[in-house]
Amino acid sequence: MNVMTETAAAAKTIPLSMRGPAPVQAVVGYGFWLFLLSDIIIFSALFAAYAVLSGETDGGPSGAALFDKTHVFYETACLLASSVTCGFATLAVQQRSMLTAFPWMTATLVLGAVFLCLERAEFAHMLATGNGPARSAFLSAFFTLVGAHGLHVAVGLFWLVIMVLQIATLGLRPMVRRRFFCFSLFWHALDIVWIGVFTIVYLGAR
Amino acid sequence: MNYQSNAQGKGPGITEHRRIRRRSYLIGLFYAVILTLASFWASSTDLIYAPGVPILLAVLAIAQMGVHLVFFLHISSAPDQTNNFLALAFGIFIVGLVVFGSMMIMANLNHAMMPMDQLMQMQR
């Protein structure tokens, strides 16, 4: 107890440059946070392209005519729910409890897969009715932005499957826990991007 | 372990108290559901003055992003999270530059461009 308070007091007086290397967990988390921010900047460029081109329909259908809000609502619900189940899986992993981690990871996997299926059905319907990315600048920008997000979700699901396999084979050793932790940050960040997508693309459609 | 990570700062999303974290996900879910329902409602209602709807949607979206950052990613302005917070602020700055800068420049160019039929005549 006494040692703890002394070190805590020392931590405040010792300058940052003299405290030695930071713990691996802090370095990995910070580095991955920087990656996520740069990924969000890539998305911001796609959002800017969409915002500029959203009116250029070339006589084709506009967003308001194409999008089905109930469909988008189900997609949003899936992604939000999967974000929370992913959070619970992270808690279980931090408590080294595989028995609670696996059900939450499975729930995240299923909800993410349902989201991808819904998005795939929407794209397939648009392509079948002749409104593919080649139809107008607006639709090119739409497929690029929403497709890039869907691709990220697909990569995230692939990552999650690998994490399930690694936890099953390697156990919850620190390295595996760090990887799962990075996955959870990635998954939450994708949900934040989706807020922008459903607000600007679907609800803001004119 | 604990004091060491406090002394050197933390990565995003790390808190020690698991009961607080479980509650934080549930609180976050509660706010996120309300804000999502509100934005879907706002986009399809006639009760709100129509030109104001996009502004309301933007406010709701920014609020929900904030909720996700605080309750899911556990970003805060605590002293041991200075690095994460500064990186986030810089990210938001760049995102704002890219999005609003592009929109402003493109609107300006559209405005300054000669109408298409006149342009075609000049090329003849």
CSV table of C-alpha atoms in Angstrom, one decimal:
chain,number,residue,atom,x,y,z
A,1,MET,CA,0.0,0.0,0.0
A,2,ASN,CA,2.7,2.4,1.1
A,3,VAL,CA,4.8,1.4,-1.9
A,4,MET,CA,1.9,2.0,-4.2
A,5,THR,CA,1.3,5.6,-3.0
A,6,GLU,CA,5.0,6.3,-3.1
A,7,THR,CA,5.3,5.2,-6.7
A,8,ALA,CA,2.2,7.1,-7.6
A,9,ALA,CA,3.6,10.2,-6.1
A,10,ALA,CA,6.9,9.6,-7.8
A,11,ALA,CA,5.1,9.2,-11.1
A,12,LYS,CA,3.9,12.7,-10.8
A,13,THR,CA,7.2,14.3,-10.1
A,14,ILE,CA,9.4,12.3,-12.5
A,15,PRO,CA,9.4,13.9,-15.9
A,16,LEU,CA,7.9,11.9,-18.7
A,17,SER,CA,11.2,11.5,-20.5
A,18,MET,CA,12.7,9.7,-17.5
A,19,ARG,CA,10.0,7.2,-16.8
A,20,GLY,CA,11.3,4.5,-19.1
A,21,PRO,CA,9.5,2.7,-22.0
A,22,ALA,CA,5.7,2.7,-21.9
A,23,PRO,CA,3.9,-0.6,-21.4
A,24,VAL,CA,3.3,-2.6,-24.6
A,25,GLN,CA,-0.5,-2.3,-24.2
A,26,ALA,CA,-0.3,1.5,-24.2
A,27,VAL,CA,2.0,1.6,-27.2
A,28,VAL,CA,-0.1,-0.9,-29.2
A,29,GLY,CA,-3.4,0.9,-28.3
A,30,TYR,CA,-2.0,4.3,-29.2
A,31,GLY,CA,-0.6,3.1,-32.5
A,32,PHE,CA,-3.8,1.4,-33.5
A,33,TRP,CA,-5.7,4.6,-32.6
A,34,LEU,CA,-3.5,6.6,-35.0
A,35,PHE,CA,-4.3,4.0,-37.7
A,36,LEU,CA,-8.0,4.3,-37.0
A,37,LEU,CA,-7.8,8.1,-37.3
A,38,SER,CA,-6.0,7.9,-40.6
A,39,ASP,CA,-8.6,5.4,-41.8
A,40,ILE,CA,-11.3,7.9,-40.8
A,41,ILE,CA,-9.5,10.6,-42.8
A,42,ILE,CA,-9.6,8.3,-45.9
A,43,PHE,CA,-13.4,8.0,-45.3
A,44,SER,CA,-13.6,11.7,-45.0
A,45,ALA,CA,-12.2,12.0,-48.6
A,46,LEU,CA,-14.9,9.6,-49.8
A,47,PHE,CA,-17.6,11.6,-47.9
A,48,ALA,CA,-16.3,14.8,-49.5
A,49,ALA,CA,-16.5,13.2,-53.0
A,50,TYR,CA,-20.1,12.0,-52.2
A,51,ALA,CA,-21.1,15.5,-50.9
A,52,VAL,CA,-19.8,17.1,-54.0
A,53,LEU,CA,-21.3,14.6,-56.5
A,54,SER,CA,-24.6,13.7,-54.7
A,55,GLY,CA,-26.6,16.1,-57.0
A,56,GLU,CA,-25.0,14.9,-60.3
A,57,THR,CA,-27.6,12.2,-61.2
A,58,ASP,CA,-27.3,12.7,-65.0
A,59,GLY,CA,-31.1,12.2,-65.4
A,60,GLY,CA,-31.0,9.0,-63.4
A,61,PRO,CA,-32.7,8.3,-60.1
A,62,SER,CA,-31.8,10.5,-57.1
A,63,GLY,CA,-31.1,9.2,-53.6
A,64,ALA,CA,-34.5,9.8,-52.3
A,65,ALA,CA,-36.0,7.6,-55.1
A,66,LEU,CA,-33.5,4.8,-54.6
A,67,PHE,CA,-33.1,4.3,-50.8
A,68,ASP,CA,-35.4,2.4,-48.5
A,69,LYS,CA,-35.2,3.8,-45.0
A,70,THR,CA,-36.6,0.7,-43.2
A,71,HIS,CA,-33.9,-1.4,-44.8
A,72,VAL,CA,-31.2,1.1,-43.6
A,73,PHE,CA,-32.8,1.1,-40.1
A,74,TYR,CA,-32.3,-2.7,-39.9
A,75,GLU,CA,-28.7,-2.3,-41.0
A,76,THR,CA,-28.1,0.4,-38.4
A,77,ALA,CA,-29.7,-1.7,-35.7
A,78,CYS,CA,-27.5,-4.7,-36.6
A,79,LEU,CA,-24.3,-2.6,-36.5
A,80,LEU,CA,-25.1,-0.9,-33.3
A,81,ALA,CA,-26.0,-4.2,-31.5
A,82,SER,CA,-22.8,-5.8,-32.8
A,83,SER,CA,-20.8,-2.9,-31.4
A,84,VAL,CA,-22.3,-3.5,-27.9
A,85,THR,CA,-21.8,-7.3,-28.1
A,86,CYS,CA,-18.2,-6.6,-29.2
A,87,GLY,CA,-17.8,-4.4,-26.1
A,88,PHE,CA,-19.0,-7.2,-23.9
A,89,ALA,CA,-16.7,-9.7,-25.6
A,90,THR,CA,-13.8,-7.3,-24.9
A,91,LEU,CA,-14.8,-7.2,-21.2
A,92,ALA,CA,-14.9,-11.1,-21.1
A,93,VAL,CA,-11.5,-11.2,-22.8
A,94,GLN,CA,-10.0,-8.8,-20.2
A,95,GLN,CA,-11.4,-11.0,-17.4
A,96,ARG,CA,-9.8,-14.0,-19.1
A,97,SER,CA,-13.1,-15.7,-19.4
A,98,MET,CA,-13.4,-17.8,-22.6
A,99,LEU,CA,-16.8,-19.2,-21.7
A,100,THR,CA,-18.4,-15.7,-21.8
A,101,ALA,CA,-16.2,-14.4,-24.6
A,102,PHE,CA,-17.2,-16.9,-27.2
A,103,PRO,CA,-21.0,-16.3,-27.1
A,104,TRP,CA,-20.5,-12.5,-27.4
A,105,MET,CA,-18.0,-13.0,-30.2
A,106,THR,CA,-20.4,-15.3,-32.0
A,107,ALA,CA,-23.2,-12.7,-31.6
A,108,THR,CA,-20.9,-10.0,-33.0
A,109,LEU,CA,-20.1,-12.3,-36.0
A,110,VAL,CA,-23.7,-13.1,-36.7
A,111,LEU,CA,-24.9,-9.4,-36.4
A,112,GLY,CA,-22.0,-8.3,-38.7
A,113,ALA,CA,-22.8,-11.0,-41.2
A,114,VAL,CA,-26.5,-10.0,-41.2
A,115,PHE,CA,-25.5,-6.4,-41.9
A,116,LEU,CA,-23.3,-7.5,-44.8
A,117,CYS,CA,-26.2,-9.6,-46.2
A,118,LEU,CA,-28.6,-6.7,-46.0
A,119,GLU,CA,-26.1,-4.4,-47.7
A,120,ARG,CA,-25.4,-7.0,-50.4
A,121,ALA,CA,-29.2,-7.4,-51.1
A,122,GLU,CA,-29.5,-3.6,-51.4
A,123,PHE,CA,-26.6,-3.4,-53.9
A,124,ALA,CA,-27.8,-6.4,-55.9
A,125,HIS,CA,-31.3,-4.8,-56.2
A,126,MET,CA,-29.8,-1.5,-57.4
A,127,LEU,CA,-27.5,-3.3,-59.9
A,128,ALA,CA,-30.5,-5.5,-61.2
A,129,THR,CA,-32.6,-2.4,-61.9
A,130,GLY,CA,-29.7,-0.8,-63.9
A,131,ASN,CA,-28.6,1.7,-61.2
A,132,GLY,CA,-25.0,0.4,-60.9
A,133,PRO,CA,-22.0,2.6,-60.3
A,134,ALA,CA,-21.7,3.4,-64.0
A,135,ARG,CA,-25.1,5.1,-64.1
A,136,SER,CA,-24.2,8.5,-62.8
A,137,ALA,CA,-21.5,10.3,-60.8
A,138,PHE,CA,-23.8,10.3,-57.8
A,139,LEU,CA,-24.1,6.5,-58.0
A,140,SER,CA,-20.3,6.1,-58.5
A,141,ALA,CA,-19.7,8.1,-55.3
A,142,PHE,CA,-22.4,6.2,-53.5
A,143,PHE,CA,-21.0,2.7,-54.3
A,144,THR,CA,-17.4,3.9,-53.5
A,145,LEU,CA,-18.4,5.3,-50.1
A,146,VAL,CA,-20.8,2.6,-48.9
A,147,GLY,CA,-18.8,-0.1,-50.6
A,148,ALA,CA,-15.6,1.0,-48.8
A,149,HIS,CA,-17.5,0.8,-45.5
A,150,GLY,CA,-18.9,-2.7,-46.4
A,151,LEU,CA,-15.4,-3.8,-47.3
A,152,HIS,CA,-14.1,-2.7,-43.9
A,153,VAL,CA,-16.9,-4.6,-42.2
A,154,ALA,CA,-16.0,-7.7,-44.3
A,155,VAL,CA,-12.3,-7.4,-43.3
A,156,GLY,CA,-13.4,-6.9,-39.7
A,157,LEU,CA,-15.5,-10.2,-39.8
A,158,PHE,CA,-12.5,-12.0,-41.3
A,159,TRP,CA,-10.4,-10.6,-38.5
A,160,LEU,CA,-13.0,-11.7,-35.9
A,161,VAL,CA,-13.0,-15.3,-37.2
A,162,ILE,CA,-9.2,-15.4,-36.9
A,163,MET,CA,-9.4,-14.1,-33.4
A,164,VAL,CA,-11.9,-16.8,-32.5
A,165,LEU,CA,-9.5,-19.4,-33.9
A,166,GLN,CA,-6.5,-17.8,-32.1
A,167,ILE,CA,-8.3,-17.7,-28.7
A,168,ALA,CA,-9.3,-21.3,-29.2
A,169,THR,CA,-5.8,-22.5,-30.1
A,170,LEU,CA,-3.4,-20.1,-28.3
A,171,GLY,CA,-5.6,-19.2,-25.4
A,172,LEU,CA,-5.9,-15.7,-23.8
A,173,ARG,CA,-2.3,-14.9,-23.7
A,174,PRO,CA,-1.3,-11.2,-23.6
A,175,MET,CA,-0.5,-11.1,-27.3
A,176,VAL,CA,-3.9,-12.5,-28.3
A,177,ARG,CA,-5.7,-10.2,-25.9
A,178,ARG,CA,-4.0,-7.2,-27.4
A,179,ARG,CA,-5.0,-8.3,-30.9
A,180,PHE,CA,-8.6,-8.7,-29.8
A,181,PHE,CA,-8.5,-5.3,-28.2
A,182,CYS,CA,-7.4,-3.7,-31.5
A,183,PHE,CA,-10.2,-5.6,-33.2
A,184,SER,CA,-12.7,-4.1,-30.8
A,185,LEU,CA,-11.4,-0.6,-31.5
A,186,PHE,CA,-11.6,-1.2,-35.2
A,187,TRP,CA,-15.2,-2.4,-34.9
A,188,HIS,CA,-16.3,0.6,-32.8
A,189,ALA,CA,-14.7,2.9,-35.3
A,190,LEU,CA,-16.6,1.3,-38.2
A,191,ASP,CA,-19.8,2.0,-36.3
A,192,ILE,CA,-18.8,5.7,-36.0
A,193,VAL,CA,-18.2,5.8,-39.7
A,194,TRP,CA,-21.6,4.2,-40.3
A,195,ILE,CA,-23.3,7.0,-38.3
A,196,GLY,CA,-21.9,9.4,-41.0
A,197,VAL,CA,-23.0,7.1,-43.8
A,198,PHE,CA,-26.6,6.7,-42.7
A,199,THR,CA,-27.0,10.4,-41.8
A,200,ILE,CA,-25.4,11.9,-44.9
A,201,VAL,CA,-26.2,9.3,-47.6
A,202,TYR,CA,-29.5,7.8,-46.6
A,203,LEU,CA,-31.3,10.2,-44.3
A,204,GLY,CA,-29.9,13.3,-46.0
A,205,ALA,CA,-30.9,12.1,-49.5
A,206,ARG,CA,-32.8,14.6,-51.5
B,1,MET,CA,1.4,-2.5,-13.5
B,2,ASN,CA,-1.4,-0.2,-12.7
B,3,TYR,CA,0.7,2.8,-11.6
B,4,GLN,CA,3.1,2.2,-14.5
B,5,SER,CA,0.3,2.4,-17.1
B,6,ASN,CA,-1.0,5.5,-15.4
B,7,ALA,CA,2.4,7.1,-15.4
B,8,GLN,CA,2.9,6.5,-19.1
B,9,GLY,CA,-0.5,7.2,-20.4
B,10,LYS,CA,-3.1,4.8,-21.7
B,11,GLY,CA,-4.2,3.5,-25.1
B,12,PRO,CA,-7.8,4.3,-26.0
B,13,GLY,CA,-10.5,2.1,-24.6
B,14,ILE,CA,-8.7,1.0,-21.4
B,15,THR,CA,-10.3,1.4,-18.0
B,16,GLU,CA,-9.6,-0.7,-14.9
B,17,HIS,CA,-13.0,-0.9,-13.4
B,18,ARG,CA,-15.0,-3.6,-15.2
B,19,ARG,CA,-18.3,-2.8,-13.5
B,20,ILE,CA,-18.1,0.8,-14.7
B,21,ARG,CA,-17.2,-0.4,-18.2
B,22,ARG,CA,-20.2,-2.8,-18.4
B,23,ARG,CA,-22.5,0.0,-17.3
B,24,SER,CA,-20.8,2.4,-19.8
B,25,TYR,CA,-21.7,0.1,-22.7
B,26,LEU,CA,-25.3,-0.1,-21.6
B,27,ILE,CA,-25.5,3.7,-21.1
B,28,GLY,CA,-23.9,4.2,-24.5
B,29,LEU,CA,-26.4,1.8,-26.1
B,30,PHE,CA,-29.3,3.7,-24.5
B,31,TYR,CA,-28.2,7.1,-25.8
B,32,ALA,CA,-27.2,5.7,-29.2
B,33,VAL,CA,-30.7,4.0,-29.7
B,34,ILE,CA,-32.5,7.2,-28.7
B,35,LEU,CA,-30.3,9.4,-31.0
B,36,THR,CA,-30.7,6.9,-33.9
B,37,LEU,CA,-34.5,6.8,-33.5
B,38,ALA,CA,-34.5,10.6,-33.3
B,39,SER,CA,-32.6,11.0,-36.6
B,40,PHE,CA,-34.8,8.5,-38.4
B,41,TRP,CA,-37.9,10.2,-37.1
B,42,ALA,CA,-36.5,13.7,-38.0
B,43,SER,CA,-35.8,12.6,-41.5
B,44,SER,CA,-39.4,11.4,-42.2
B,45,THR,CA,-41.6,13.8,-40.2
B,46,ASP,CA,-43.5,16.9,-41.3
B,47,LEU,CA,-43.5,18.4,-37.9
B,48,ILE,CA,-40.1,20.1,-38.3
B,49,TYR,CA,-39.5,23.1,-40.6
B,50,ALA,CA,-38.1,21.3,-43.7
B,51,PRO,CA,-34.9,23.5,-44.3
B,52,GLY,CA,-34.0,22.9,-40.6
B,53,VAL,CA,-34.0,19.1,-40.9
B,54,PRO,CA,-30.4,18.7,-42.3
B,55,ILE,CA,-29.0,20.8,-39.4
B,56,LEU,CA,-30.9,18.7,-36.9
B,57,LEU,CA,-29.6,15.5,-38.5
B,58,ALA,CA,-26.1,16.9,-38.4
B,59,VAL,CA,-26.4,17.7,-34.7
B,60,LEU,CA,-27.9,14.3,-33.9
B,61,ALA,CA,-25.1,12.5,-35.8
B,62,ILE,CA,-22.3,14.5,-34.1
B,63,ALA,CA,-24.0,13.8,-30.7
B,64,GLN,CA,-24.1,10.1,-31.5
B,65,MET,CA,-20.5,10.0,-32.6
B,66,GLY,CA,-19.6,11.7,-29.3
B,67,VAL,CA,-21.6,9.0,-27.4
B,68,HIS,CA,-19.7,6.2,-29.3
B,69,LEU,CA,-16.3,7.8,-28.6
B,70,VAL,CA,-17.0,8.3,-24.9
B,71,PHE,CA,-19.0,5.2,-24.0
B,72,PHE,CA,-17.6,2.6,-26.5
B,73,LEU,CA,-14.1,3.8,-27.2
B,74,HIS,CA,-13.6,5.3,-23.7
B,75,ILE,CA,-11.9,8.4,-25.0
B,76,SER,CA,-11.8,11.2,-22.4
B,77,SER,CA,-9.8,14.3,-21.6
B,78,ALA,CA,-8.3,12.7,-18.5
B,79,PRO,CA,-4.5,13.5,-18.0
B,80,ASP,CA,-3.4,10.0,-18.9
B,81,GLN,CA,-5.3,10.2,-22.2
B,82,THR,CA,-3.7,13.4,-23.5
B,83,ASN,CA,-2.1,11.6,-26.4
B,84,ASN,CA,-5.3,9.9,-27.6
B,85,PHE,CA,-7.3,13.1,-27.2
B,86,LEU,CA,-4.7,15.3,-29.1
B,87,ALA,CA,-4.6,12.7,-31.9
B,88,LEU,CA,-8.4,12.7,-32.1
B,89,ALA,CA,-8.5,16.5,-32.2
B,90,PHE,CA,-6.0,16.6,-35.0
B,91,GLY,CA,-8.0,13.9,-36.9
B,92,ILE,CA,-11.2,15.9,-36.6
B,93,PHE,CA,-9.3,19.0,-37.8
B,94,ILE,CA,-8.1,17.2,-40.9
B,95,VAL,CA,-11.5,15.6,-41.6
B,96,GLY,CA,-13.1,19.1,-41.4
B,97,LEU,CA,-10.5,20.6,-43.7
B,98,VAL,CA,-11.0,17.8,-46.3
B,99,VAL,CA,-14.8,17.7,-46.2
B,100,PHE,CA,-15.6,21.4,-45.9
B,101,GLY,CA,-12.6,22.5,-48.0
B,102,SER,CA,-13.7,20.2,-50.9
B,103,MET,CA,-17.3,21.3,-50.7
B,104,MET,CA,-16.4,25.0,-50.6
B,105,ILE,CA,-13.9,24.8,-53.5
B,106,MET,CA,-16.2,22.7,-55.7
B,107,ALA,CA,-19.2,25.0,-55.1
B,108,ASN,CA,-17.0,28.0,-55.9
B,109,LEU,CA,-15.8,26.3,-59.1
B,110,ASN,CA,-19.3,25.4,-60.1
B,111,HIS,CA,-20.3,29.0,-59.5
B,112,ALA,CA,-17.4,30.4,-61.5
B,113,MET,CA,-17.7,28.0,-64.5
B,114,MET,CA,-19.1,29.3,-67.7
B,115,PRO,CA,-22.5,27.6,-68.6
B,116,MET,CA,-21.9,24.5,-70.6
B,117,ASP,CA,-23.6,25.6,-73.9
B,118,GLN,CA,-21.4,28.8,-74.0
B,119,LEU,CA,-18.3,26.7,-73.3
B,120,MET,CA,-19.2,24.4,-76.3
B,121,GLN,CA,-19.6,27.4,-78.6
B,122,MET,CA,-16.2,28.8,-77.7
B,123,GLN,CA,-14.6,25.5,-78.6
B,124,ARG,CA,-15.9,25.6,-82.1
